[in-house]
CSV table of C-alpha atoms in Angstrom, one decimal:
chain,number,residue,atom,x,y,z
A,175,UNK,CA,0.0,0.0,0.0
A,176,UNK,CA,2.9,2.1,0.3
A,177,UNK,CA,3.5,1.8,-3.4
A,178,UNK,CA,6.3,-1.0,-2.8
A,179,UNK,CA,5.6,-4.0,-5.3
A,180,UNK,CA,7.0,-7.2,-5.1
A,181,UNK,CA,7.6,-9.9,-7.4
A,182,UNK,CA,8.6,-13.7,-8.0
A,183,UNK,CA,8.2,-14.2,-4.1
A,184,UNK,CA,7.7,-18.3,-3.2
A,185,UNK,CA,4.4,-19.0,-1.2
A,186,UNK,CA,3.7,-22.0,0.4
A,187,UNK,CA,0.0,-22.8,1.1
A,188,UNK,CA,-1.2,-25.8,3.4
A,189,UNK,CA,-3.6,-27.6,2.2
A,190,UNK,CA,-6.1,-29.6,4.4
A,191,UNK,CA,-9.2,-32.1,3.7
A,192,UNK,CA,-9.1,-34.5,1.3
A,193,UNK,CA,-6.1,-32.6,-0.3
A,194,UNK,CA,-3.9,-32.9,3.2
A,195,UNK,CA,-1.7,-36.2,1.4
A,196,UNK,CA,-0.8,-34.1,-1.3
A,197,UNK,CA,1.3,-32.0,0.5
A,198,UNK,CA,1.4,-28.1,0.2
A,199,UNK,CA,0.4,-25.8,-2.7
A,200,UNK,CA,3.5,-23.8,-4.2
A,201,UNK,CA,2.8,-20.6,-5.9
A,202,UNK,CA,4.6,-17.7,-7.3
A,203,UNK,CA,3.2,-14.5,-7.1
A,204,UNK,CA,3.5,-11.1,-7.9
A,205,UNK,CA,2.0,-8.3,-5.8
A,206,UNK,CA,1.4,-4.6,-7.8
A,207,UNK,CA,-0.5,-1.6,-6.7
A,208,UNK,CA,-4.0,-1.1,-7.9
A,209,UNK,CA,-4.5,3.2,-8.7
A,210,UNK,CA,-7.2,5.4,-9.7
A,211,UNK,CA,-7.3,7.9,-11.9
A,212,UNK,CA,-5.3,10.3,-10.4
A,213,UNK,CA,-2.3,7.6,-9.6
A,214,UNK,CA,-3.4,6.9,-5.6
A,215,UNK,CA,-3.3,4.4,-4.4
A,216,UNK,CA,-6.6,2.4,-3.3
A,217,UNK,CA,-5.8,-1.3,-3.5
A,218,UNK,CA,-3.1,-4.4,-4.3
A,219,UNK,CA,-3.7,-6.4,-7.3
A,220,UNK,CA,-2.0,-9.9,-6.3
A,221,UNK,CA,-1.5,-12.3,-9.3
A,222,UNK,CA,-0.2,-16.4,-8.3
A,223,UNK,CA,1.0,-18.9,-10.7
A,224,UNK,CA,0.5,-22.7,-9.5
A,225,UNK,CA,4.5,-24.0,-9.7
A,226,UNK,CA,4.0,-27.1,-7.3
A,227,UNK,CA,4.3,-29.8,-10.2
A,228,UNK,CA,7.7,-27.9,-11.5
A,229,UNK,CA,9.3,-27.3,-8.0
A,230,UNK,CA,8.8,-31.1,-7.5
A,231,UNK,CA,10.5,-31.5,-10.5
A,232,UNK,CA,13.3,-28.9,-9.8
A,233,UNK,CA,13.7,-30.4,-6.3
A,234,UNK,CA,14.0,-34.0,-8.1
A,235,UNK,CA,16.3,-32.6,-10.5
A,236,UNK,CA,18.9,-30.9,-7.3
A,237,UNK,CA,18.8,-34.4,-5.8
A,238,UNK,CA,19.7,-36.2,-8.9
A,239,UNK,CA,22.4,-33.8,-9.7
A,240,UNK,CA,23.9,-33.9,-5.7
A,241,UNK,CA,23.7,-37.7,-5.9
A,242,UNK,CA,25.9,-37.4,-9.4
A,243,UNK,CA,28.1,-34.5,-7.7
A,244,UNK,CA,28.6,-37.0,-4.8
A,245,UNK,CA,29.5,-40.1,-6.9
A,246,UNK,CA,32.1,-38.1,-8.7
A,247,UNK,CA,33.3,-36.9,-6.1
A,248,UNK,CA,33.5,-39.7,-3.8
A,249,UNK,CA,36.8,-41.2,-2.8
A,250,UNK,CA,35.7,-44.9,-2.8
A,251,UNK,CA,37.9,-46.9,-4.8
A,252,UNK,CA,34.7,-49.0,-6.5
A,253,UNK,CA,34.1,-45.5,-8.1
A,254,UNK,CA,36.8,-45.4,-11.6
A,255,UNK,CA,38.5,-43.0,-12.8
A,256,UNK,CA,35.9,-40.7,-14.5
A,257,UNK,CA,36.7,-37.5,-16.6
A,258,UNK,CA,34.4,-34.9,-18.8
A,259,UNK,CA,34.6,-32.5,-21.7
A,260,UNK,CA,32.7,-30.1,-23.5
A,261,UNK,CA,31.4,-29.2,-26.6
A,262,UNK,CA,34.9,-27.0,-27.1
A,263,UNK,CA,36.8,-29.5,-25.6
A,264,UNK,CA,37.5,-27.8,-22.0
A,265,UNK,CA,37.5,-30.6,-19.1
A,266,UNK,CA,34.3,-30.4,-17.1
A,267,UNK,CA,35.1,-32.8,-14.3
A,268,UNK,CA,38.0,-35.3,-13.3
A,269,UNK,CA,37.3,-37.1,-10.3
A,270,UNK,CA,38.8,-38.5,-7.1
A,271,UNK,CA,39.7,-41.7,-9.0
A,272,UNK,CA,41.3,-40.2,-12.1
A,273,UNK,CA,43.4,-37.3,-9.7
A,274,UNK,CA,44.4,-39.9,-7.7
A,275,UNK,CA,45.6,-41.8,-10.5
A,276,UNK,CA,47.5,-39.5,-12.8
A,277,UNK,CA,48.9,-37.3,-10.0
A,278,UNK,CA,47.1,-34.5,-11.8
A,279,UNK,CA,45.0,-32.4,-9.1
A,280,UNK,CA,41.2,-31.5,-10.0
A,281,UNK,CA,41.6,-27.9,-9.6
A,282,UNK,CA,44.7,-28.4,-12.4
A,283,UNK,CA,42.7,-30.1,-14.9
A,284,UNK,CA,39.3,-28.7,-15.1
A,285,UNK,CA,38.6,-25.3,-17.1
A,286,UNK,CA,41.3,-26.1,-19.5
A,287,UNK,CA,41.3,-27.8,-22.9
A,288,UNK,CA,41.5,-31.6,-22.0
A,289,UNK,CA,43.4,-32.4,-25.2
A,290,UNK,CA,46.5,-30.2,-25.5
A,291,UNK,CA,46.6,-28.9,-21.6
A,292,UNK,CA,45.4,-31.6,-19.7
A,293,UNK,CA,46.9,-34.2,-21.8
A,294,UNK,CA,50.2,-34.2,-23.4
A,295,UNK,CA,53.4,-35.5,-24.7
A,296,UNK,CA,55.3,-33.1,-22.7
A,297,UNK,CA,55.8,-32.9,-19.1
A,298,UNK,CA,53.2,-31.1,-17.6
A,299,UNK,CA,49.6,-32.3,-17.4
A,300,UNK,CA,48.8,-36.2,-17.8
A,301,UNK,CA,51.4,-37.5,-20.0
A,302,UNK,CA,50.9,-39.9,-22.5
A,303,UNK,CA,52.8,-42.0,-24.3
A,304,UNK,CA,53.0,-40.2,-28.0
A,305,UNK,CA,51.7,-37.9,-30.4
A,306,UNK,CA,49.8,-41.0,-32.1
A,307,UNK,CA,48.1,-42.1,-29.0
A,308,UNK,CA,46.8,-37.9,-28.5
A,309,UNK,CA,45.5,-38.2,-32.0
A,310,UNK,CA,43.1,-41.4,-31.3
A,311,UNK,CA,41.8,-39.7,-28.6
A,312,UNK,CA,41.2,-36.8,-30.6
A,313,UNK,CA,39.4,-39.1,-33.2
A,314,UNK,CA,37.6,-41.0,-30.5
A,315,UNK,CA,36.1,-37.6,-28.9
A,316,UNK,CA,35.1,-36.2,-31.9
A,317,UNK,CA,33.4,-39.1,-33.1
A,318,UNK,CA,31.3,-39.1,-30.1
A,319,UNK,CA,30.6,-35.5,-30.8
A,320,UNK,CA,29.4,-36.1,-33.6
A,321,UNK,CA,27.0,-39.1,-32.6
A,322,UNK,CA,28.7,-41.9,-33.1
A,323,UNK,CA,28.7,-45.1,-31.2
A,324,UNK,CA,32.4,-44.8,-30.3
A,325,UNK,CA,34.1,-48.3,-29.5
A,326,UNK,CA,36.4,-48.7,-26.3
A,327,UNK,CA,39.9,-47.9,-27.2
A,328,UNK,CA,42.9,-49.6,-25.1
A,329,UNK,CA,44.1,-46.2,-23.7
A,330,UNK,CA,47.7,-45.3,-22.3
A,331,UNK,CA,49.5,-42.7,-19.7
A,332,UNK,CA,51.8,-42.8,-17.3
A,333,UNK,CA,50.8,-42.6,-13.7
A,334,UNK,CA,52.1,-40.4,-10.8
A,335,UNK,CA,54.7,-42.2,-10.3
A,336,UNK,CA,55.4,-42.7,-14.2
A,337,UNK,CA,54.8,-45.9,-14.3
A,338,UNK,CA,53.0,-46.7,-17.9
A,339,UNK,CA,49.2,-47.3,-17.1
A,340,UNK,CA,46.5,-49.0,-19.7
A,341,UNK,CA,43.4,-49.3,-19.4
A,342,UNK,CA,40.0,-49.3,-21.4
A,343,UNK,CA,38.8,-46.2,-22.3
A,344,UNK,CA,34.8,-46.0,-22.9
A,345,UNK,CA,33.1,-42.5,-24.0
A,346,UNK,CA,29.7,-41.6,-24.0
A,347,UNK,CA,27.8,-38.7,-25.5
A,348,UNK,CA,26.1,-36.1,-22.7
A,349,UNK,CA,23.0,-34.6,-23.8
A,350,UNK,CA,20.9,-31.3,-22.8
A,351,UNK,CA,16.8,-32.1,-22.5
A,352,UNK,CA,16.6,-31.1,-25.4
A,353,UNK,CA,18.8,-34.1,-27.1
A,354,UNK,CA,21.6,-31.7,-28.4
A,355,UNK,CA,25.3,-33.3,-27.6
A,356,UNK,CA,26.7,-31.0,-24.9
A,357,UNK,CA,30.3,-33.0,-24.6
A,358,UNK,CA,31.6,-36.7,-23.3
A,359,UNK,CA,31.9,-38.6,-20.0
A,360,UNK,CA,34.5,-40.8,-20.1
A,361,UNK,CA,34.9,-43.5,-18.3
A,362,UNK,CA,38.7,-45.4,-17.9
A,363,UNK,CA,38.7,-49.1,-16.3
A,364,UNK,CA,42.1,-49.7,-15.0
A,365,UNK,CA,43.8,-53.2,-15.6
A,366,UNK,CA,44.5,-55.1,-12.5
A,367,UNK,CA,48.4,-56.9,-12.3
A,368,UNK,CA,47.2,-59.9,-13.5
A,369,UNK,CA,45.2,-58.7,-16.3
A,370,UNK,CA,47.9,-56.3,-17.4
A,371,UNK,CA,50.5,-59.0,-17.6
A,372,UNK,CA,47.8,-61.3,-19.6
A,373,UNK,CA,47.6,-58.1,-21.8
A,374,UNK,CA,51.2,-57.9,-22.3
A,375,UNK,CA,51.7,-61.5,-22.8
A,376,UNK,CA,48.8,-61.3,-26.2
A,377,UNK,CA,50.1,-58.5,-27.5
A,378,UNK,CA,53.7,-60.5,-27.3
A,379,UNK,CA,52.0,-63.3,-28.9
A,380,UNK,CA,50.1,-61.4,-31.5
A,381,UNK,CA,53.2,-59.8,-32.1
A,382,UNK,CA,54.9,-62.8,-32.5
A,383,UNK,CA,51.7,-64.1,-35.3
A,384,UNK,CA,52.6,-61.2,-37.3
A,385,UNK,CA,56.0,-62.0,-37.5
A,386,UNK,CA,55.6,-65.6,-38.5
A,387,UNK,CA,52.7,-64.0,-41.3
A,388,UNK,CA,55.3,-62.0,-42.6
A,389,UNK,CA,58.0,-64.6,-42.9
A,390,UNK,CA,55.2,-67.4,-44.3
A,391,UNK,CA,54.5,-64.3,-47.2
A,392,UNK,CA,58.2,-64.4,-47.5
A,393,UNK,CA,58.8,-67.9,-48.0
A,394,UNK,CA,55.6,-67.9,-50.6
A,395,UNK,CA,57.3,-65.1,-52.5
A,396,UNK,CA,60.4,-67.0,-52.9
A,397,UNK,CA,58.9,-70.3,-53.4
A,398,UNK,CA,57.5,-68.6,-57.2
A,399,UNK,CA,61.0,-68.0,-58.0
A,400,UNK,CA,62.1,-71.6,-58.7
A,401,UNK,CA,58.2,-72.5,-59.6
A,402,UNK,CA,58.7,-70.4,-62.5
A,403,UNK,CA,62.1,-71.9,-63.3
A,404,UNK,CA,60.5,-75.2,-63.3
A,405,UNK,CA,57.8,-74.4,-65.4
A,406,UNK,CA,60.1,-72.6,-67.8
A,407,UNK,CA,62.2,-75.7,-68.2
A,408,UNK,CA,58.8,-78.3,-68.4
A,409,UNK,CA,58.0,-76.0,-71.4
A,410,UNK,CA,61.1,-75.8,-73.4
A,411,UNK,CA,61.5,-80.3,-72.4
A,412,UNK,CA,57.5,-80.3,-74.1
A,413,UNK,CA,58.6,-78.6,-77.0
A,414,UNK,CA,61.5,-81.1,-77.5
A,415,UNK,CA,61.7,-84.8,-79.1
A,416,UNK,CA,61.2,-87.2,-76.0
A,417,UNK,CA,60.1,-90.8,-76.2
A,418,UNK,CA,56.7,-91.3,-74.7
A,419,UNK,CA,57.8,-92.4,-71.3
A,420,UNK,CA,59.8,-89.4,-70.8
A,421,UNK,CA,56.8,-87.5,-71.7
A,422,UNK,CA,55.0,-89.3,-69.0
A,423,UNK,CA,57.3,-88.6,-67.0
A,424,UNK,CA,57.6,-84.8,-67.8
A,425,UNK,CA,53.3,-85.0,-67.4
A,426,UNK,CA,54.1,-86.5,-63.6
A,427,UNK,CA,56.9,-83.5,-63.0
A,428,UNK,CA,54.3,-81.1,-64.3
A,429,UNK,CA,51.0,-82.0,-62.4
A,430,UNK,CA,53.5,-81.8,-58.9
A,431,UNK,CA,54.6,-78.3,-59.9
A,432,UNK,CA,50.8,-77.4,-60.5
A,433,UNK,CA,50.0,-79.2,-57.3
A,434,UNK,CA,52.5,-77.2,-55.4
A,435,UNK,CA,51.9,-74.1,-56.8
A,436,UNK,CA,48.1,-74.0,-56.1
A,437,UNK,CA,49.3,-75.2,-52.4
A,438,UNK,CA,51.4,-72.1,-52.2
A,439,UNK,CA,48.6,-69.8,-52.8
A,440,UNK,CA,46.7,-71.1,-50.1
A,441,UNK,CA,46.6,-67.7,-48.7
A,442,UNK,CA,42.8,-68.4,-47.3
A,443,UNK,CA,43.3,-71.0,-45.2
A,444,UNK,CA,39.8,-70.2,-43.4
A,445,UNK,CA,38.1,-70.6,-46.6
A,446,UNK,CA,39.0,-74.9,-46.2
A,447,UNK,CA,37.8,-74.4,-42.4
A,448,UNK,CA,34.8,-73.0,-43.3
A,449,UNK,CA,34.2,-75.8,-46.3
A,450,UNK,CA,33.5,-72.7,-49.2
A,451,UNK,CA,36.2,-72.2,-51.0
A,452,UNK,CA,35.4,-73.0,-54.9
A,453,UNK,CA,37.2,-76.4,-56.6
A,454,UNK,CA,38.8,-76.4,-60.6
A,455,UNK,CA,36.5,-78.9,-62.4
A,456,UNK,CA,38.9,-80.3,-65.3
A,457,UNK,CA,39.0,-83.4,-67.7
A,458,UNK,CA,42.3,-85.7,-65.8
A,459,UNK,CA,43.0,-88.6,-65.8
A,460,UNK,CA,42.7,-90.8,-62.4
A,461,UNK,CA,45.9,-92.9,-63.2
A,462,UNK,CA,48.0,-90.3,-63.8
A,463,UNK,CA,46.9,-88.6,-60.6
A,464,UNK,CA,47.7,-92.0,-58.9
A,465,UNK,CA,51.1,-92.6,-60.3
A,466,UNK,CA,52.2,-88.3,-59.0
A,467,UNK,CA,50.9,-89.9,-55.3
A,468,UNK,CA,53.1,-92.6,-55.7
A,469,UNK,CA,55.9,-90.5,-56.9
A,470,UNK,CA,55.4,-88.0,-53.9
A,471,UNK,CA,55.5,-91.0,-51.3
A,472,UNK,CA,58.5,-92.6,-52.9
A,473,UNK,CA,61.8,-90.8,-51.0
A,474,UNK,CA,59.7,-91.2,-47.8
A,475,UNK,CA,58.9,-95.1,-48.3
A,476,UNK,CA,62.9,-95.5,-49.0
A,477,UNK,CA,64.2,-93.9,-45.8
A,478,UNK,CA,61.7,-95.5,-43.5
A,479,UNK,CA,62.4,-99.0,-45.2
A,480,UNK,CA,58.2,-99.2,-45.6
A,481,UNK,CA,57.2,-101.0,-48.8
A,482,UNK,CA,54.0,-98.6,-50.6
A,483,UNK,CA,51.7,-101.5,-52.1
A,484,UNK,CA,49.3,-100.2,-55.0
A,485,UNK,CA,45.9,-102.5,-55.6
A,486,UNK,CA,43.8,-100.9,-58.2
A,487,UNK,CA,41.9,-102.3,-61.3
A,488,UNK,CA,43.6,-102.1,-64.5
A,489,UNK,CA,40.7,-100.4,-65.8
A,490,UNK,CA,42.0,-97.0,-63.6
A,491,UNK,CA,44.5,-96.3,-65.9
A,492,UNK,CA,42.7,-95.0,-68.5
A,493,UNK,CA,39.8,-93.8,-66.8
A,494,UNK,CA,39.0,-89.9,-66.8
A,495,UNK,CA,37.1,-87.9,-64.7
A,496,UNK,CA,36.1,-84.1,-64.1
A,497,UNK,CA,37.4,-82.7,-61.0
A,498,UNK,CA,40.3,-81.1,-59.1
A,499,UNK,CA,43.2,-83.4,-59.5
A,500,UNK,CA,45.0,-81.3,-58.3
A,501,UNK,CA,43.7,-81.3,-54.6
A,502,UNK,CA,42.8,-84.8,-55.1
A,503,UNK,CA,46.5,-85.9,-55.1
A,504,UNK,CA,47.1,-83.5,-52.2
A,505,UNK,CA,44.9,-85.6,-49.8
A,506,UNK,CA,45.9,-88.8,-50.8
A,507,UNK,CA,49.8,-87.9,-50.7
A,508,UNK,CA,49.1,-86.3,-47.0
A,509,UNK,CA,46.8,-89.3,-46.0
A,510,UNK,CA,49.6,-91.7,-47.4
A,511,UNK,CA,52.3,-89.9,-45.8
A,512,UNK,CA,51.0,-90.2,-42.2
A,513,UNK,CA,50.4,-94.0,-42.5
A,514,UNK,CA,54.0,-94.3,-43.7
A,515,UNK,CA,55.1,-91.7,-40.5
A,516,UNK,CA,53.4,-94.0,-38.2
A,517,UNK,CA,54.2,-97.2,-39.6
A,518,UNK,CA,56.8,-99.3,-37.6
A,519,UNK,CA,59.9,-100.2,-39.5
A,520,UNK,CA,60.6,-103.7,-39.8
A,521,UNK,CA,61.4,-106.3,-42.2
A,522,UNK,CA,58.3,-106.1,-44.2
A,523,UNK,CA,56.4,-103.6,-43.0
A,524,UNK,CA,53.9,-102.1,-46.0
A,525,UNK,CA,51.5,-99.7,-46.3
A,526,UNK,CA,48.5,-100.6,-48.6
A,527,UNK,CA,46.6,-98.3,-50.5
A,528,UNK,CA,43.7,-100.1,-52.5
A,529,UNK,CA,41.3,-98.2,-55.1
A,530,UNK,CA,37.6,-99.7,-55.7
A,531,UNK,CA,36.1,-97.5,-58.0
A,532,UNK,CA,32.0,-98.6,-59.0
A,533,UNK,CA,30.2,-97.2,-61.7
A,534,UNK,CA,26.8,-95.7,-61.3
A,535,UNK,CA,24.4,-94.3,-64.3
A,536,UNK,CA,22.4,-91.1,-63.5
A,537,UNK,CA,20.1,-90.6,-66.2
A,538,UNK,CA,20.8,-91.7,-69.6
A,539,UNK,CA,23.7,-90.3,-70.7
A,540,UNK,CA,25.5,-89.3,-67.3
A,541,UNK,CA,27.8,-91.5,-65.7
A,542,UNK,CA,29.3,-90.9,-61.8
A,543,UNK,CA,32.2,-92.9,-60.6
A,544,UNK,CA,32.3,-93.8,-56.7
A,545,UNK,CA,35.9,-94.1,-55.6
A,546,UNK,CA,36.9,-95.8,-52.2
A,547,UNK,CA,40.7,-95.3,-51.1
A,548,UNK,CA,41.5,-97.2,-48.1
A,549,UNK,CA,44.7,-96.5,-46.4
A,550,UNK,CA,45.7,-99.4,-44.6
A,551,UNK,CA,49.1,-99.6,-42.2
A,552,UNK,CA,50.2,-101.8,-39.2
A,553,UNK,CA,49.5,-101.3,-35.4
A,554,UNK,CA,49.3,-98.7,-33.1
A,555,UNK,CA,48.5,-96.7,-35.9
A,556,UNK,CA,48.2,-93.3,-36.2
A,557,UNK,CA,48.1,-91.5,-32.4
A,558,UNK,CA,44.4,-91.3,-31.1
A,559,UNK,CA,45.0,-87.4,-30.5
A,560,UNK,CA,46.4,-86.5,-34.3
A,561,UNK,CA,42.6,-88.5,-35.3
A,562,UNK,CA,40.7,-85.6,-33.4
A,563,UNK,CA,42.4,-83.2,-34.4
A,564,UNK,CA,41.6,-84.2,-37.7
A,565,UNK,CA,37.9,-84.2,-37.5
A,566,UNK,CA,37.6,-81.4,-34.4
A,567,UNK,CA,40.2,-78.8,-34.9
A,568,UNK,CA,41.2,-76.6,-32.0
A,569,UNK,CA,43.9,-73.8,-31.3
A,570,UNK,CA,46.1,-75.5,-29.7
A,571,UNK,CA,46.7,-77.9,-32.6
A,572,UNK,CA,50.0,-80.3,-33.8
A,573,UNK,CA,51.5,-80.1,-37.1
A,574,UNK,CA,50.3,-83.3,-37.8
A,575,UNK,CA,46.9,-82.5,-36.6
A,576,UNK,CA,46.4,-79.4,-38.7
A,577,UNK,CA,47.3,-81.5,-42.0
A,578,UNK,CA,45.0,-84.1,-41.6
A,579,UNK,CA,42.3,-81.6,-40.7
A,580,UNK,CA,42.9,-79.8,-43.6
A,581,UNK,CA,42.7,-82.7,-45.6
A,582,UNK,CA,39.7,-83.8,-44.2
A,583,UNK,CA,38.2,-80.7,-44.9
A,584,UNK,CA,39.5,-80.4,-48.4
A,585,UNK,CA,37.7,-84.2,-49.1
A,586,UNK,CA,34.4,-82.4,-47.4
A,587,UNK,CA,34.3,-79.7,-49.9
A,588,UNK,CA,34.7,-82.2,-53.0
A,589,UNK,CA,31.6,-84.1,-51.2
A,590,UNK,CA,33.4,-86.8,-50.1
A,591,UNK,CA,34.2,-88.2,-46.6
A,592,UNK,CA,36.9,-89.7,-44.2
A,593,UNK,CA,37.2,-92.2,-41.8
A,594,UNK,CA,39.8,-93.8,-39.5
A,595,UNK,CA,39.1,-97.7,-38.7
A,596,UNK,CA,41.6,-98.7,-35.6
A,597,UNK,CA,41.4,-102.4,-35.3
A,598,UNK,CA,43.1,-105.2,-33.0
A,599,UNK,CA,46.7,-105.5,-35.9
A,600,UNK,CA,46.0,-102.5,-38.3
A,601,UNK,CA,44.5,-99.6,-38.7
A,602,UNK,CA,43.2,-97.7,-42.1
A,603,UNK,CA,42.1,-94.5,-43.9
A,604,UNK,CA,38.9,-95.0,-45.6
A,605,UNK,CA,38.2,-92.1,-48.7
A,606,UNK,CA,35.0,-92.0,-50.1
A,607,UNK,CA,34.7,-89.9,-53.1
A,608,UNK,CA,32.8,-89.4,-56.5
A,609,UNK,CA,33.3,-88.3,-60.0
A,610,UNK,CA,31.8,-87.0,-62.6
A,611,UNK,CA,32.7,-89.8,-66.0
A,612,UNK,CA,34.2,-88.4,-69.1
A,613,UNK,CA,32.7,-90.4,-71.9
């Protein structure tokens, strides 16, 4: 009444009734002079606005946010290292967990630009290792800036004490209510002894997988070399006058050079795990693949004083299929080779590999040939855990293991299958495959 007018003042109304539960009324209201005419005044004019509903939500909102103050700010050691930045890229908050951790104090590290001032390659700040390892961060932030899903990225700095610390680094975007990115909360979980060492050991070993792919690539490159030769020389000897068994001959040489060269770029071994990778269908001719076995068994059978018996029809000689010859001879020469390996040597000790190939008409002009190879060698055999390798391959796998279960799987792509039959004196490799007839 004294012409003093007040405004935004908080009143608090108790409520009573069947309205008592609900607790009191909030209001906001504004008190203004009412005049005449003549600018007296002769009344107040008092205007409230119901706020109750948003000062519930405001109180709600100042729990929340002393709750989240409190758990960054707690010095629990559950709680990890936790750090925040902005839209421009200032640090907003570095905890308890993350001071304690780098040395750096809170008061140091928030208000300035977390990338450049709060860490570096230099010796101030939160040192980390290199200018490459500022420059993924970098990445990573602004990738989360921009709304992407960022991944966790194996972070690394050293410690107050400067002692090289990794851990995993996870960032997540920080929104306003209205959806807009505001910044990142970052969140670092900190290998314990164990796990670091584990860590260290993998990358040792990864390491050490790299190596031996680059030094396989190097061996593949050089192996060409002489492949070339050879096949420059199998060339000029076709185009030469040579008796017919010298050109059978020069047919065997050739079909192991082509055998060895598709071998050599095998550079997809998963593609054989995974039973897709696509077989050459050609005309050959299922003697001459049997006599390049033979001839790829041969040295071996000598030094181990093991006698190679051949039992086939004579009609195999001249019989020609479609298929890949070339992988055909390489499971047969690998199964062979194991049951000479494991064969014992004494005075006639012999490995037997019989062929029963049967004839079967698919329509009227189609023919198929079924071919069974069975392996067969003197007790013990071949060692029970080289078998399942063969047919269950794991990572921790032999030489011998990995051969045979790359065999096996080589068979399985050309539809065929293999089994090993251990019985009381002798023990066998039983192939079953089929071909296509060439009429």
């Amino acid at each position: 009444m004294a012409g003093t007018e007040e405004k935004n003042v908080e009143i608090k109304l108790k409520t009573f009734g069947p309205q008592e539960s609900n607790g009191p009324v909030i209001l906001v209201a504004n008190a203004c002079c009412s005049r005449d005419v003549k600018g007296n005044i002769v009344g107040v004019c008092f205007i409230g606005h119901d706020v109750t509903g948003q000062k519930l939500i405001m109180d709600k909102y100042t729990r929340i946010q002393g709750d989240y103050v409190g758990i960054l700010r707690n010095t629990c050691a559950l709680i990890p290292p936790v750090f925040m930045m902005d839209d421009n890229g200032r640090c907003l908050e570095w905890n308890y967990a993350m001071q304690n951790l780098s040395g750096v104090k809170r008061e140091k590290a928030t208000d300035r630009m977390l990338l450049g001032e709060v860490f570096t390659v230099d010796n101030f700040g939160c040192r980390v290792k290199d200018q490459d390892t500022l420059t993924k961060l970098r990445i990573l932030m602004n990738g989360v800036l921009a709304g992407q899903d960022a991944d966790k990225m194996l972070f690394g700095f050293f410690d107050k004490q400067g002692k090289h610390v990794e851990a995993l680094l996870s960032a997540n975007k920080r929104t306003n209510a209205e959806g807009r990115i505001t910044g990142v909360l970052c969140f670092l979980c900190v290998a314990s002894p164990e796990l670091q060492y584990a860590m260290h050991v993998q990358r040792i070993s990864e390491q050490a997988a790299a190596n031996s792919l680059t030094k396989l690539a190097y061996v593949r490159r050089e192996i060409k070399n002489p492949l070339n030769g050879i096949k420059c020389v199998q060339d000029l000897m076709k185009s030469s006058n040579l008796s017919e068994e010298q050109r059978q001959l020069l047919k065997r040489s050739t079909l192991c050079q082509e055998q060895l060269a598709k071998i050599v770029d095998d550079n997809d071994v998963e593609s054989i795990e995974e039973c897709f990778m696509e077989m050459v269908t050609r005309e050959f001719n299922l003697g001459e693949a049997l006599e390049v076995v033979k001839n790829q068994v041969m040295i071996l059978s000598r030094e181990r004083q093991v006698q190679v018996i051949y039992d086939s029809p004579a009609e195999v000689s001249s019989m020609s299929l479609y298929g890949d010859n070339l992988r055909l001879q390489q499971v047969l020469s690998d199964f062979l080779t194991n049951a000479l390996l494991f064969t014992p040597a004494f005075e006639g000790s012999s490995v037997l590999l019989r062929l029963n190939p049967r004839k079967q008409r698919i329509g009227t002009k189609m023919h198929v040939v079924h071919l069974e190879f069975r392996i067969t060698h003197p007790a013990p055999g071949i060692p029970e855990e080289f078998i399942q390798e063969m047919f269950h391959h794991s990572q921790c796998v032999s030489r011998e293991g990995l051969g045979l279960h790359m065999s096996q799987k080589l068979v399985k792509i050309m539809n065929g299958t293999v089994q090993y039959l251990r019985e009381a004196e002798r023990s066998s490799f039983i192939i079953l495959m089929e071909f296509p007839l060439v009429h």
